Coordinates of C-alpha atoms in Angstrom, one line a residue:
M1 CA 0.9 -26.4 22.4
S2 CA -2.1 -24.1 21.2
D3 CA 0.3 -22.0 18.5
L4 CA 0.4 -25.4 16.7
R5 CA -3.0 -25.6 16.2
R6 CA -2.6 -22.2 14.0
F7 CA 0.2 -23.1 12.0
V8 CA -0.8 -21.9 8.3
V9 CA 0.8 -23.5 5.6
L10 CA 1.7 -21.1 3.0
T11 CA 3.4 -23.2 0.4
V12 CA 4.2 -26.3 -1.0
L13 CA 7.9 -25.8 -0.3
S14 CA 7.4 -26.1 3.7
A15 CA 6.9 -22.2 3.9
V16 CA 5.4 -22.9 7.2
L17 CA 4.4 -19.8 9.3
V18 CA 3.5 -19.8 12.9
V19 CA 0.8 -17.5 13.9
T20 CA 0.8 -17.0 17.7
A21 CA -2.1 -16.4 19.7
S22 CA -1.2 -13.3 20.9
S23 CA -0.5 -11.7 17.5
A24 CA -1.8 -11.7 13.8
R25 CA 1.7 -11.4 12.9
A26 CA 3.6 -14.4 10.9
Q27 CA 7.3 -15.2 11.2
S28 CA 8.5 -14.2 7.6
G29 CA 11.7 -16.8 8.5
S30 CA 14.2 -17.5 5.6
E31 CA 11.6 -16.7 2.7
W32 CA 9.6 -13.5 2.0
P33 CA 6.6 -15.2 0.9
M34 CA 4.1 -12.3 0.5
Y35 CA 3.6 -8.6 -0.3
G36 CA 4.3 -7.6 3.3
G37 CA 6.3 -10.2 4.3
D38 CA 3.7 -11.6 6.5
Y39 CA -0.2 -11.7 6.6
A40 CA 0.1 -8.7 9.1
N41 CA 1.9 -6.4 6.5
T42 CA 4.7 -5.7 9.3
R43 CA 7.7 -5.9 6.5
Y44 CA 9.7 -6.9 9.4
S45 CA 11.9 -9.9 9.1
T46 CA 13.2 -12.2 11.8
L47 CA 16.7 -12.9 10.2
N48 CA 19.8 -11.1 11.9
Q49 CA 23.0 -12.3 10.1
I50 CA 22.7 -9.0 8.5
N51 CA 23.2 -6.6 11.5
T52 CA 24.1 -3.3 12.6
G53 CA 27.8 -4.7 13.4
N54 CA 28.5 -5.8 9.7
V55 CA 25.7 -4.0 7.6
S56 CA 28.8 -2.0 6.0
R57 CA 30.3 -5.0 4.1
L58 CA 27.1 -5.5 2.0
R59 CA 28.1 -5.9 -1.8
V60 CA 26.1 -6.7 -4.8
R61 CA 25.8 -10.0 -5.3
W62 CA 23.6 -10.2 -8.6
I63 CA 21.4 -7.6 -10.9
R64 CA 18.5 -8.6 -13.1
S65 CA 17.0 -6.0 -15.8
L66 CA 13.5 -6.0 -15.6
G67 CA 13.0 -4.8 -19.4
S68 CA 10.3 -2.0 -18.7
L69 CA 11.1 1.6 -17.8
E70 CA 8.3 2.9 -16.1
S71 CA 7.8 3.0 -12.3
Q72 CA 9.0 -0.2 -10.5
E73 CA 6.7 -0.7 -7.8
A74 CA 6.9 -4.3 -7.0
T75 CA 8.1 -6.3 -4.0
P76 CA 10.0 -9.6 -4.9
I77 CA 8.6 -12.5 -3.1
V78 CA 11.3 -15.4 -2.5
V79 CA 9.5 -19.3 -2.0
G80 CA 12.3 -21.7 -1.4
D81 CA 15.2 -21.0 -3.8
T82 CA 12.7 -19.1 -6.4
M83 CA 12.1 -15.2 -6.4
Y84 CA 9.0 -14.0 -8.4
V85 CA 8.7 -10.4 -9.6
S86 CA 6.7 -8.6 -11.8
T87 CA 7.5 -5.8 -13.8
S88 CA 5.7 -2.3 -14.7
T89 CA 3.4 -1.6 -17.9
G90 CA 1.0 -4.3 -17.5
P91 CA 2.8 -6.2 -15.8
K92 CA 5.2 -6.2 -19.1
Y93 CA 6.9 -9.4 -17.5
V94 CA 6.7 -11.7 -14.4
F95 CA 9.9 -13.5 -13.9
A96 CA 10.7 -16.8 -12.0
L97 CA 14.4 -16.1 -10.9
N98 CA 16.8 -18.4 -9.2
A99 CA 17.0 -16.1 -5.5
K100 CA 20.9 -17.2 -5.5
D101 CA 22.1 -15.6 -8.6
G102 CA 19.4 -14.3 -10.6
T103 CA 19.1 -16.9 -13.6
V104 CA 15.9 -17.0 -15.2
K105 CA 13.9 -20.0 -14.4
W106 CA 10.7 -18.8 -17.1
K107 CA 9.1 -15.6 -17.9
Y108 CA 5.6 -14.9 -18.3
E109 CA 4.6 -12.0 -20.9
P110 CA 0.9 -11.3 -21.1
E111 CA -0.8 -9.7 -23.7
I112 CA -2.4 -6.4 -22.4
P113 CA -4.4 -4.3 -24.7
Q114 CA -2.9 -0.8 -25.3
D115 CA -5.9 1.0 -24.4
A116 CA -5.6 -0.2 -21.2
F117 CA -3.0 1.9 -20.2
A118 CA -5.6 5.2 -21.1
T119 CA -7.7 4.4 -18.2
V120 CA -4.9 3.9 -15.4
C121 CA -4.8 7.1 -13.0
C122 CA -1.3 7.2 -11.9
G123 CA 1.2 5.3 -13.3
L124 CA 1.5 1.7 -15.3
D125 CA 2.5 0.1 -12.2
S126 CA 2.4 -3.6 -10.7
R127 CA 3.3 -3.9 -7.2
G128 CA 4.1 -7.9 -7.3
V129 CA 2.6 -11.3 -7.2
A130 CA 1.4 -13.7 -4.8
Y131 CA 2.1 -17.5 -4.0
A132 CA 0.2 -20.4 -2.7
N133 CA -0.3 -24.0 -3.4
G134 CA 2.2 -24.3 -6.5
K135 CA 0.7 -21.3 -8.1
V136 CA 1.6 -17.6 -8.9
F137 CA -1.2 -15.5 -8.8
V138 CA -1.0 -12.4 -11.2
T139 CA -3.0 -9.2 -11.4
R140 CA -3.1 -6.9 -14.4
L141 CA -3.7 -3.3 -15.9
D142 CA -6.5 -4.8 -18.0
A143 CA -8.7 -5.9 -14.6
K144 CA -7.8 -9.5 -14.9
L145 CA -6.2 -12.2 -12.4
V146 CA -4.6 -14.8 -13.6
A147 CA -3.3 -17.8 -12.0
L148 CA 0.2 -19.3 -13.3
D149 CA 1.8 -22.7 -12.8
A150 CA 4.7 -21.9 -10.1
N151 CA 7.1 -24.2 -11.7
T152 CA 6.5 -23.4 -15.4
G153 CA 5.0 -19.9 -16.0
K154 CA 2.0 -21.9 -17.7
E155 CA -1.5 -20.0 -17.3
L156 CA -3.7 -22.4 -15.3
W157 CA -6.8 -19.6 -15.3
T158 CA -7.8 -16.1 -16.2
V159 CA -10.7 -14.1 -15.1
T160 CA -12.0 -11.0 -15.7
V161 CA -13.0 -9.0 -12.3
V162 CA -14.0 -5.9 -13.8
D163 CA -14.4 -4.1 -17.1
Y164 CA -11.0 -1.8 -17.5
K165 CA -12.6 0.5 -20.3
V166 CA -14.8 2.1 -17.6
G167 CA -11.8 3.2 -15.6
H168 CA -11.0 -0.1 -13.4
A169 CA -7.3 -1.4 -13.5
I170 CA -5.3 -3.4 -10.9
T171 CA -2.1 -2.7 -9.7
S172 CA -1.6 -4.5 -6.4
P173 CA -1.2 -8.1 -5.6
P174 CA -4.1 -10.3 -3.9
V175 CA -4.5 -11.6 -0.5
L176 CA -4.4 -15.3 -0.4
Y177 CA -5.6 -17.6 2.4
K178 CA -7.4 -20.6 2.9
N179 CA -8.6 -21.8 -0.6
L180 CA -9.4 -17.9 -1.5
V181 CA -7.4 -15.3 -3.7
V182 CA -8.9 -11.9 -3.0
T183 CA -8.4 -8.7 -4.9
G184 CA -9.7 -4.9 -5.0
Y185 CA -9.2 -2.4 -8.0
A186 CA -8.5 1.0 -8.8
G187 CA -10.8 3.6 -10.6
G188 CA -11.9 6.4 -7.7
E189 CA -10.7 9.0 -10.5
Y190 CA -13.0 7.5 -12.9
G191 CA -16.3 7.0 -10.8
V192 CA -15.8 3.7 -10.1
R193 CA -17.9 2.1 -7.3
G194 CA -15.2 0.0 -5.5
A195 CA -15.5 -3.7 -4.4
V196 CA -13.5 -6.6 -2.9
Q197 CA -13.9 -9.7 -4.6
A198 CA -12.8 -13.5 -3.4
Y199 CA -12.0 -16.2 -6.0
N200 CA -11.4 -20.0 -5.7
Q201 CA -7.5 -20.3 -6.1
N202 CA -8.0 -23.6 -7.9
T203 CA -10.9 -22.8 -10.7
G204 CA -11.0 -18.9 -10.8
D205 CA -14.8 -19.3 -9.7
L206 CA -16.2 -15.9 -8.1
V207 CA -16.9 -17.1 -4.3
W208 CA -17.7 -13.3 -3.0
K209 CA -18.0 -9.5 -4.0
T210 CA -18.7 -6.9 -1.4
Y211 CA -19.1 -3.4 -2.6
T212 CA -17.5 -0.8 -0.6
V213 CA -20.2 2.0 -1.3
P214 CA -23.6 0.8 -0.4
G215 CA -26.5 0.8 -3.1
P216 CA -30.1 1.3 -2.0
G217 CA -31.4 -0.8 0.9
E218 CA -27.8 -1.6 2.0
P219 CA -26.8 0.0 5.4
G220 CA -25.2 3.4 4.8
N221 CA -26.8 4.2 1.3
D222 CA -28.8 7.5 3.0
T223 CA -25.3 9.0 3.2
W224 CA -25.1 9.9 -0.2
K225 CA -27.4 12.3 -2.0
G226 CA -29.6 10.7 -4.6
D227 CA -28.0 8.7 -7.2
S228 CA -24.4 9.9 -6.2
W229 CA -23.4 6.0 -4.9
K230 CA -23.2 4.7 -8.1
T231 CA -20.0 6.8 -9.3
G232 CA -18.8 6.9 -5.7
G233 CA -15.3 5.9 -5.8
G234 CA -14.2 3.9 -2.5
S235 CA -12.0 1.7 -4.6
T236 CA -9.6 -0.7 -3.0
W237 CA -6.4 -0.4 -5.3
Y238 CA -3.8 -1.4 -2.7
V239 CA -3.1 -4.3 -0.4
G240 CA -5.2 -6.3 2.2
S241 CA -4.3 -7.9 5.5
Y242 CA -5.2 -10.8 7.4
D243 CA -5.7 -12.3 10.9
P244 CA -5.8 -16.0 10.9
K245 CA -7.1 -16.2 14.4
L246 CA -10.2 -13.4 14.0
N247 CA -10.7 -14.8 10.5
L248 CA -11.2 -10.8 9.7
L249 CA -9.7 -9.8 6.1
Y250 CA -8.7 -6.1 6.2
W251 CA -8.9 -3.4 3.5
G252 CA -8.7 0.6 3.0
T253 CA -10.7 2.5 0.6
S254 CA -9.9 5.2 -1.6
N255 CA -11.6 8.7 -1.8
A256 CA -14.9 9.6 -2.5
G257 CA -16.0 10.0 -6.1
P258 CA -15.7 12.5 -7.5
W259 CA -13.1 14.5 -5.7
G260 CA -15.7 17.7 -5.7
G261 CA -17.9 17.1 -2.6
H262 CA -20.8 19.1 -4.0
T263 CA -21.9 16.3 -6.1
R264 CA -22.7 13.8 -3.0
S265 CA -22.7 15.8 -0.1
T266 CA -23.3 19.3 1.5
D267 CA -20.2 20.5 0.3
T268 CA -19.4 22.1 3.9
S269 CA -18.1 20.9 6.9
E270 CA -21.6 20.6 8.4
Y271 CA -22.0 17.6 6.2
G272 CA -24.4 15.5 8.5
Q273 CA -25.7 12.3 7.4
Y274 CA -23.7 12.9 4.0
T275 CA -20.1 11.5 5.1
N276 CA -20.1 9.1 1.9
A277 CA -19.8 5.3 3.5
H278 CA -17.5 3.7 3.3
T279 CA -15.3 5.6 1.1
A280 CA -11.9 6.9 2.7
S281 CA -12.4 4.4 5.5
Q282 CA -10.8 1.1 6.6
L283 CA -13.0 -1.9 6.6
A284 CA -12.7 -5.4 8.0
F285 CA -14.7 -8.1 6.2
N286 CA -15.7 -11.9 7.3
A287 CA -12.8 -13.4 5.4
D288 CA -15.4 -16.7 4.3
T289 CA -18.1 -14.6 3.3
G290 CA -17.1 -11.1 2.5
K291 CA -19.9 -9.4 4.8
I292 CA -18.2 -6.3 6.5
A293 CA -17.7 -6.7 9.9
W294 CA -16.6 -3.2 10.9
A295 CA -15.9 0.2 9.2
Y296 CA -14.0 3.3 10.5
Q297 CA -14.2 6.3 8.2
T298 CA -11.0 8.3 8.5
T299 CA -12.2 11.4 6.3
P300 CA -15.8 11.8 5.8
A301 CA -17.4 13.5 3.0
D302 CA -13.8 13.4 1.5
V303 CA -12.8 16.4 -0.7
W304 CA -8.7 16.2 -0.3
D305 CA -8.2 12.8 -2.2
Y306 CA -7.3 11.3 1.2
D307 CA -7.6 7.7 0.2
A308 CA -7.4 5.7 3.3
V309 CA -6.1 2.7 1.3
N310 CA -2.5 2.5 3.1
E311 CA -1.8 -0.9 4.5
A312 CA -3.2 -1.8 7.8
V313 CA -0.5 -3.2 9.8
L314 CA -1.5 -5.8 12.7
T315 CA 0.1 -6.1 16.0
D316 CA -0.6 -6.2 19.6
L317 CA 0.5 -3.2 21.6
T318 CA -0.1 -2.8 25.3
V319 CA -1.6 0.8 26.0
G320 CA -2.7 2.0 29.3
G321 CA -1.6 -1.1 30.7
R322 CA -3.9 -3.3 28.4
K323 CA -2.9 -5.4 25.9
I324 CA -4.9 -4.4 22.4
P325 CA -5.1 -6.3 19.3
A326 CA -4.3 -3.2 17.2
L327 CA -4.4 -2.0 14.0
L328 CA -2.0 0.8 12.8
K329 CA -2.7 3.1 9.7
A330 CA -0.7 5.8 8.9
D331 CA -3.5 7.9 6.9
R332 CA -3.3 10.0 3.9
N333 CA -5.2 12.5 5.8
G334 CA -1.9 13.0 8.2
F335 CA -3.1 11.1 11.4
F336 CA -1.5 7.8 12.6
Y337 CA -4.5 5.7 13.9
V338 CA -4.4 2.8 16.1
L339 CA -7.7 0.7 15.9
N340 CA -8.7 -1.8 18.0
R341 CA -9.1 -4.7 15.0
E342 CA -11.5 -6.7 16.8
N343 CA -13.9 -4.1 16.6
G344 CA -12.8 -0.8 14.7
Q345 CA -13.0 1.0 17.7
L346 CA -10.5 4.1 18.0
I347 CA -7.6 3.7 20.5
S348 CA -5.7 7.0 19.6
A349 CA -5.0 9.5 16.6
E350 CA -2.5 11.6 16.2
P351 CA -1.0 13.9 13.6
F352 CA 2.4 12.1 12.0
V353 CA 3.2 15.0 10.0
H354 CA 2.7 18.8 10.1
L355 CA -1.4 19.1 9.0
N356 CA -3.7 21.9 9.5
W357 CA -7.1 20.9 7.4
A358 CA -8.1 19.3 10.6
K359 CA -7.4 20.4 14.3
A360 CA -7.6 17.0 15.9
V361 CA -9.8 13.6 15.8
D362 CA -12.5 13.8 18.4
K363 CA -12.0 11.0 20.3
A364 CA -15.7 10.3 20.9
T365 CA -16.9 10.5 17.6
G366 CA -13.9 9.1 15.8
R367 CA -14.2 12.2 13.3
P368 CA -11.7 15.1 12.4
V369 CA -12.3 18.2 14.0
E370 CA -12.2 20.2 10.4
D371 CA -11.0 23.8 9.7
P372 CA -13.8 24.6 7.4
E373 CA -11.5 27.4 5.6
K374 CA -9.5 24.0 4.5
R375 CA -12.2 22.4 2.9
P376 CA -12.3 23.2 -0.8
Q377 CA -16.0 24.0 -2.0
L378 CA -17.5 24.5 -5.7
N379 CA -15.7 27.3 -7.3
R380 CA -14.2 28.1 -4.1
W381 CA -10.5 27.6 -3.2
A382 CA -8.7 26.2 0.1
R383 CA -5.4 27.7 -0.1
N384 CA -2.2 26.0 1.4
V385 CA -4.0 23.0 2.8
C386 CA -1.5 20.4 4.6
P387 CA -0.8 17.6 3.4
N388 CA -1.2 17.6 -0.1
L389 CA -3.3 14.9 -1.8
F390 CA -0.3 12.8 -1.9
G391 CA -1.0 12.7 1.7
G392 CA 1.4 12.5 5.1
K393 CA 2.1 9.2 3.6
N394 CA 1.1 7.3 0.3
W395 CA 1.1 3.8 -0.7
Q396 CA 5.1 3.3 -0.2
P397 CA 4.8 0.8 2.8
M398 CA 5.7 1.4 6.6
S399 CA 7.3 -1.4 8.6
Y400 CA 6.6 -2.2 12.2
S401 CA 9.7 -3.6 14.3
E402 CA 8.9 -6.4 16.8
Q403 CA 12.3 -5.8 18.3
T404 CA 12.2 -2.0 18.7
G405 CA 8.3 -1.4 19.0
L406 CA 8.6 1.2 16.7
V407 CA 6.9 1.7 12.8
Y408 CA 9.1 3.3 10.0
I409 CA 7.2 6.1 8.0
P410 CA 8.4 7.2 4.5
S411 CA 6.6 10.6 4.9
F412 CA 5.9 13.7 2.4
N413 CA 6.0 17.5 3.4
L414 CA 3.9 18.8 0.9
C415 CA 0.9 21.4 0.7
M416 CA -2.0 22.3 -2.0
D417 CA -4.6 24.7 -3.0
I418 CA -7.4 23.1 -4.4
A419 CA -11.2 23.7 -5.2
G420 CA -14.3 22.0 -6.4
K421 CA -15.4 22.6 -10.0
T422 CA -18.5 21.4 -12.0
E423 CA -17.7 18.2 -14.4
A424 CA -20.2 15.6 -16.1
Y425 CA -19.3 11.8 -15.7
N426 CA -18.3 10.0 -18.7
P427 CA -17.5 6.8 -18.4
G428 CA -13.6 5.6 -19.1
K429 CA -12.4 9.5 -18.2
F430 CA -11.2 11.1 -15.6
Y431 CA -13.9 12.3 -13.3
L432 CA -12.6 14.8 -10.6
A433 CA -14.8 17.5 -10.4
S434 CA -12.1 19.4 -8.7
E435 CA -8.8 21.5 -9.8
F436 CA -5.8 22.0 -7.8
D437 CA -2.2 23.2 -7.5
L438 CA 0.3 20.6 -5.8
D439 CA 3.5 22.2 -6.3
K440 CA 3.7 23.7 -2.7
A441 CA 6.6 22.5 -0.2
D442 CA 5.4 22.5 3.3
S443 CA 7.9 24.5 5.7
G444 CA 11.2 23.0 7.1
G445 CA 13.3 22.9 4.1
F446 CA 12.7 19.3 2.9
L447 CA 10.1 17.5 1.0
S448 CA 9.9 14.2 2.7
E449 CA 11.3 12.3 5.9
F450 CA 11.8 8.9 6.9
K451 CA 10.4 8.8 10.4
A452 CA 10.6 6.3 13.3
W453 CA 7.3 6.7 15.0
D454 CA 6.0 4.9 18.6
P455 CA 2.7 4.1 18.0
V456 CA 1.9 3.7 22.0
K457 CA 3.0 7.1 22.6
Q458 CA 2.1 8.9 19.4
T459 CA 5.1 10.6 19.2
A460 CA 8.3 10.7 16.5
V461 CA 11.5 9.2 18.1
W462 CA 14.0 10.1 15.2
G463 CA 13.7 11.4 11.3
V464 CA 15.7 11.8 8.2
K465 CA 14.8 14.6 6.0
E466 CA 15.1 14.2 2.5
D467 CA 15.3 16.8 -0.3
L468 CA 13.0 15.1 -2.6
P469 CA 9.6 13.1 -2.4
F470 CA 8.5 9.8 -3.1
L471 CA 10.8 8.0 -0.6
G472 CA 10.8 4.3 -1.1
G473 CA 9.0 1.7 1.4
A474 CA 10.5 0.3 4.7
M475 CA 11.8 -2.9 6.1
S476 CA 13.2 -3.6 9.5
T477 CA 14.9 -6.7 10.4
A478 CA 15.9 -8.4 13.7
G479 CA 19.4 -7.2 12.9
G480 CA 18.6 -4.1 14.5
L481 CA 18.2 -2.4 11.0
V482 CA 15.7 -0.3 9.0
F483 CA 16.1 -0.1 5.3
Y484 CA 14.8 2.4 2.4
G485 CA 15.7 4.0 -0.5
N486 CA 15.0 7.4 -2.3
Q487 CA 14.4 9.0 -5.6
H488 CA 18.2 9.6 -6.0
G489 CA 18.6 5.5 -6.3
E490 CA 20.1 5.4 -2.8
L491 CA 19.5 2.6 -0.9
K492 CA 20.3 3.1 2.7
A493 CA 20.5 0.9 6.2
L494 CA 20.0 2.8 9.5
D495 CA 20.1 1.6 13.0
A496 CA 16.5 1.1 13.9
K497 CA 16.8 2.6 17.2
T498 CA 18.7 5.7 16.5
G499 CA 18.5 6.6 12.7
A500 CA 22.1 6.3 12.2
V501 CA 23.0 5.7 8.3
L502 CA 25.3 2.6 8.4
W503 CA 25.6 2.0 4.9
K504 CA 24.4 3.3 1.5
F505 CA 24.7 2.5 -2.1
N506 CA 23.3 4.3 -5.0
V507 CA 21.5 1.6 -7.7
G508 CA 21.4 4.3 -10.7
T509 CA 17.8 4.9 -10.6
G510 CA 14.9 5.7 -8.0
I511 CA 13.8 3.2 -5.4
L512 CA 10.4 3.3 -4.5
Q513 CA 9.5 0.0 -3.0
S514 CA 10.6 -1.6 0.0
P515 CA 13.4 -4.1 0.4
T516 CA 13.1 -7.9 1.0
T517 CA 15.3 -10.2 2.9
Y518 CA 15.6 -13.9 2.6
M519 CA 18.4 -16.9 3.4
I520 CA 19.4 -19.3 1.2
D521 CA 21.7 -22.0 2.4
G522 CA 22.6 -20.2 5.6
K523 CA 23.6 -17.3 4.0
Q524 CA 21.0 -14.0 3.9
Y525 CA 20.4 -11.7 0.9
L526 CA 18.9 -8.5 0.8
A527 CA 17.1 -7.6 -2.4
V528 CA 15.6 -4.5 -3.9
V529 CA 13.4 -3.6 -7.1
A530 CA 14.3 0.0 -8.4
G531 CA 13.0 2.3 -11.3
R532 CA 12.2 5.8 -11.0
V533 CA 8.9 7.1 -10.2
K534 CA 6.4 8.0 -13.2
G535 CA 3.3 9.7 -13.5
P536 CA 2.7 11.0 -10.1
P537 CA 5.4 13.9 -10.1
S538 CA 3.7 15.4 -13.3
F539 CA 1.2 16.7 -10.9
L540 CA 3.9 18.4 -8.7
G541 CA 5.3 21.3 -11.4
K542 CA 8.8 22.1 -10.7
I543 CA 9.0 19.8 -7.6
G544 CA 7.9 17.1 -9.7
Q545 CA 10.6 18.2 -12.7
K546 CA 13.2 18.0 -9.6
V547 CA 12.2 14.3 -8.9
I548 CA 12.7 13.1 -12.4
D549 CA 15.9 15.0 -13.0
A550 CA 17.3 13.0 -10.2
S551 CA 18.0 9.8 -11.4
P552 CA 17.2 8.2 -15.2
E553 CA 14.4 5.7 -15.8
G554 CA 15.3 2.0 -15.0
G555 CA 14.1 -1.4 -14.1
L556 CA 16.2 -3.9 -12.1
V557 CA 16.5 -6.0 -9.2
V558 CA 19.3 -5.7 -7.1
V559 CA 20.9 -8.5 -4.5
F560 CA 23.2 -8.0 -1.9
E561 CA 25.1 -10.2 0.4
L562 CA 27.7 -9.6 2.8
A563 CA 31.3 -9.8 2.0
N564 CA 33.6 -12.6 3.3

């Protein structure tokens, strides 16, 4: 009966998620009520009507145009019989759709200042919206947070989180729990100082704000040279996770700013105290107060743009005979981390892709053992650094299957040359103090790999190599399946145990985001948002042009059902 005391009511439409005593993962059930499917960001569905035996019978049920052509990165959420989905460019639109047939219930079209698009680093994207208590919460590129009436789309309140004109933007949905709506923001390439901010869901009033880069008098400020903390980065541009039992909120932070380390550290692998807290780190916050409970830095004194923003996936693992309340992270730096989510203690860390900037992670200190030749310095190039700054994995989400115990990772196989350079800070302008060449494939004849990973053994189980980077995110199900897409526009269903491709369908434009699944009136549906990546390929030279040439621009939601 103790489980009943931990029921979390997510919606007024009876979207009740059970949080077990042994895991922070909530059962996604018939709905897909939040970005990662649950607070733990597992992207695992307990639905099994679509399974390994019948997935080949999937057919298109309906298609809806999104009305914009920039990168489509939204996860459509489903509450009751309604799908809520945002588009790129602002977002240009937020739609409430009938999840059975795609009929538009309402459309929200915010007025985004045109100059806001000039201070967004890497694409005019929106990764989705959030729902709670009859409200839909929307984050925008002009760094505003908006609450809408979920039934009508009417604005209830709007707040300015930060000033977009100096380089801030919000591209990912907030985290909702209790009566709070919590958001981070982007800007690590513009010399911002990162933070996480919590607001009252009913009024939009600020409840707490915690900076990720400590100022004078705060623990960790002495890890910065002089006043470099003021433009220190550590932005929080991706999504958070939440453990209701521990009442901890988890968020990863971006690169230290600027990328060139000579401005804020020793500019060598012997960085000493100048680690630049809490950039390129996994943070845990007291969910009520915002106080930092613990911090684990994956890349101290970062000079490679190895953001640690990738989603924290929460589950319980048995390691060495002990049950561990685990936090899993496939970091951009190429290491797969298993941390104790109660206290941030390192359990294990091993490379999940080929990397050469470090030899290992020291288990005693938790710090990477660097190869000094692969650390760029002021006016000195580090050549053939692997992975490149898109990372072993970027934001495209991984999935943890409760059924197989495996993690499914969309990974990159790219390297780079990179060097530091002198550059002055100018608010609202790129502040990198770095130059680079990213048009470099690693060995093996492939540019990406969709990989099944055992987080206990820290080994690969199987992989599917692909000819283009920017694979779509993963979603696994109790039907024994895992789904992902690619930049050719192919949506694939694989046997989650073996990696065998059981079904694929080309939606006509590239897929970046993970599919989702839901059930209405006893029928399971599969949904995916598609629209070729724009922005990031421009950094990749000839490789990037191959991505651009692989599929046309687009913007659509495609929903599948089983044929009779």
